[in-house]
XYZ file of C-alpha atoms in Angstrom:
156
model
C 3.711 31.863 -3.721
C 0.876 29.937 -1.895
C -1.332 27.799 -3.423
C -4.542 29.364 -4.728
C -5.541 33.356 -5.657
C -2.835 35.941 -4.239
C -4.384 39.575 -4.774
C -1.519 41.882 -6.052
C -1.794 45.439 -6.588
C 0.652 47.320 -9.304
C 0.942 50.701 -8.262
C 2.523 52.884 -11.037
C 3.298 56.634 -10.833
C 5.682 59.383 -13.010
C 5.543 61.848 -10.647
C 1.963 63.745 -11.660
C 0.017 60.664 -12.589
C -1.017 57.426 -10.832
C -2.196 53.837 -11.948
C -3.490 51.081 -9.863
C -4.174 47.995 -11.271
C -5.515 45.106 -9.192
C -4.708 41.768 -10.191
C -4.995 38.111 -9.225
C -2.699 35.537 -9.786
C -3.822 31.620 -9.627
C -1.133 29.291 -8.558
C -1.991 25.720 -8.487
C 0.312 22.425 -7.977
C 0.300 21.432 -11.452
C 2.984 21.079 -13.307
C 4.513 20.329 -9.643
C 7.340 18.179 -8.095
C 6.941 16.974 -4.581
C 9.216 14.409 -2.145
C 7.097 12.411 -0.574
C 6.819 10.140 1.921
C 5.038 6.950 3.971
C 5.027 5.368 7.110
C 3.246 2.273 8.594
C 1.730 3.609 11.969
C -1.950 4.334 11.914
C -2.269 5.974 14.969
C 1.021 8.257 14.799
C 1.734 11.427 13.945
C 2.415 12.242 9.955
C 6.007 13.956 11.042
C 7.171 10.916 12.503
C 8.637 7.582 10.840
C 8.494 9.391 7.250
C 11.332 7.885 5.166
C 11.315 10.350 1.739
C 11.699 8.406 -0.879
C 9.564 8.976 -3.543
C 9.308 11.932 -6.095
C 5.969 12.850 -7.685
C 5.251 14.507 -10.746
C 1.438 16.403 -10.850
C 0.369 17.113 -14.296
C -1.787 19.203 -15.304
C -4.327 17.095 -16.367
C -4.814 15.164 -13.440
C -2.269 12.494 -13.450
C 0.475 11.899 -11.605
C 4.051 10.137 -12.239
C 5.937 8.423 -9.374
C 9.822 7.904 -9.228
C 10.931 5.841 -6.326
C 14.803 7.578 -5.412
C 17.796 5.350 -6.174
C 15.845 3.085 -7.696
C 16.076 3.002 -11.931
C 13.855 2.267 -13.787
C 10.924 2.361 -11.125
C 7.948 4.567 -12.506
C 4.486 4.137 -10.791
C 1.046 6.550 -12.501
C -2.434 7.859 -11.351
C -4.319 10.706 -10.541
C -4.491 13.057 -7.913
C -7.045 16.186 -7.115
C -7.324 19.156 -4.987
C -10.281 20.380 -3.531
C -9.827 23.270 -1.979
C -7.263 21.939 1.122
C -8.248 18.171 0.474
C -5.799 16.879 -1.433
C -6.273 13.287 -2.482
C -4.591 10.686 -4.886
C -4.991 6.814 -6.277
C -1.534 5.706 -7.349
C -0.012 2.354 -8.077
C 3.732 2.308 -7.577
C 4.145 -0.716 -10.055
C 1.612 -0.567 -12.384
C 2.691 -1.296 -16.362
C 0.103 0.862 -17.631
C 0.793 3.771 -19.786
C -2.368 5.481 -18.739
C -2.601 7.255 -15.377
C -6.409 7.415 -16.022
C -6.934 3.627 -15.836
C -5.252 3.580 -11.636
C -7.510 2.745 -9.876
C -9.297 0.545 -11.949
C -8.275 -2.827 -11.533
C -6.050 -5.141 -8.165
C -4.732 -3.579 -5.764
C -3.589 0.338 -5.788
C -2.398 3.031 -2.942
C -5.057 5.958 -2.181
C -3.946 8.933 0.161
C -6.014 11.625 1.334
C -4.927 14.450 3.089
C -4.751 18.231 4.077
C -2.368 20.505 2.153
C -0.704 23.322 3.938
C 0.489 26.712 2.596
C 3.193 28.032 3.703
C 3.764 31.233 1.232
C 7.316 31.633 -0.107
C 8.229 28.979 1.252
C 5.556 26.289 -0.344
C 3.421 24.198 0.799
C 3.512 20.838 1.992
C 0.576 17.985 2.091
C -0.014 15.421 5.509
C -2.354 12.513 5.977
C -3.059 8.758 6.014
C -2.878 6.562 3.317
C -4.866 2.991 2.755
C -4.611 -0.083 0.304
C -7.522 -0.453 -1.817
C -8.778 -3.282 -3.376
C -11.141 -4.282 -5.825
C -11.437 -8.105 -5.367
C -12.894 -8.342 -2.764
C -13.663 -4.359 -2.440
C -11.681 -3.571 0.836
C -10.089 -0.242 1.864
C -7.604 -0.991 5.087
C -5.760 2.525 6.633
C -2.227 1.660 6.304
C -0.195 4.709 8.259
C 0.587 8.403 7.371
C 2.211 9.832 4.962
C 3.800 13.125 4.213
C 4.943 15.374 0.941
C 6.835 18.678 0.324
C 7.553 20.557 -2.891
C 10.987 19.798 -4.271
C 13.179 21.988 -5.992
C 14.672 18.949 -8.315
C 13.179 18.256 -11.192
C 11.356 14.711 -11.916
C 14.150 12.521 -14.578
């Protein structure tokens, strides 16, 4: 199902009588697991140089969880948002805070920004640049693209 409101009409009937009831169902990416992926050139295109190899969890509430693949033990937090295509996340791949909510507070953190793209049964995937931030001194610097798809696997 796409991301967002999907009309769907129930049609029932017995023969003499009809009903038709019109509902709306609101699917979000919370709750969520997505591959992801990063590259280095700032001037390329998002499908090219993308090495997947990180697995995102969206919660509900905002956060996210990171798992870098084949690596244990490697858990990176922060928070993410969607407004209405513009998808957009601070996350710190090696931060030892418990809290999501405290990325991006503090050093040096990862901040993407980019369009999501439905593609109905299928899902949807996300494309766009990412940047290092950081807070002393304050500097944002584009990095590359990166890309993200929804993943069947669930986060471990």
């Amino acid at each position: 199902m796409a991301v967002g409101a999907t009309p769907i009409v129930v049609v029932v009937e017995n023969g003499n009588d009809r009903v038709e009831i019109s509902l709306t169902v609101e699917s979000t990416l919370s709750e969520s697991y997505w591959l992801f992926g990063r590259n280095n050139d700032k001037e390329g295109d998002a499908h090219q140089l993308i090495v997947i190899s990180r697995q995102l969890k969206l919660n509900s509430d905002g956060t996210l969880q990171v798992k870098i693949i084949n690596e244990e033990g490697s858990l990176g937090v922060g928070v993410w948002s969607l407004n209405g295509n513009l998808f957009e996340m601070h996350v710190c791949f090696s931060c030892e805070v418990a809290d999501s909510l405290e990325v991006p507070t503090y050093d040096e953190h990862s901040f993407y920004s980019g369009t999501l793209v439905n593609y109905g049964s299928d899902g949807a995937s996300i494309q766009g640049q990412w940047y290092i931030i950081r807070f002393d001194p304050d500097s944002s610097t584009l990095w590359g693209q990166f890309g993200g798809r929804i993943s069947n696997a669930n986060y471990d």
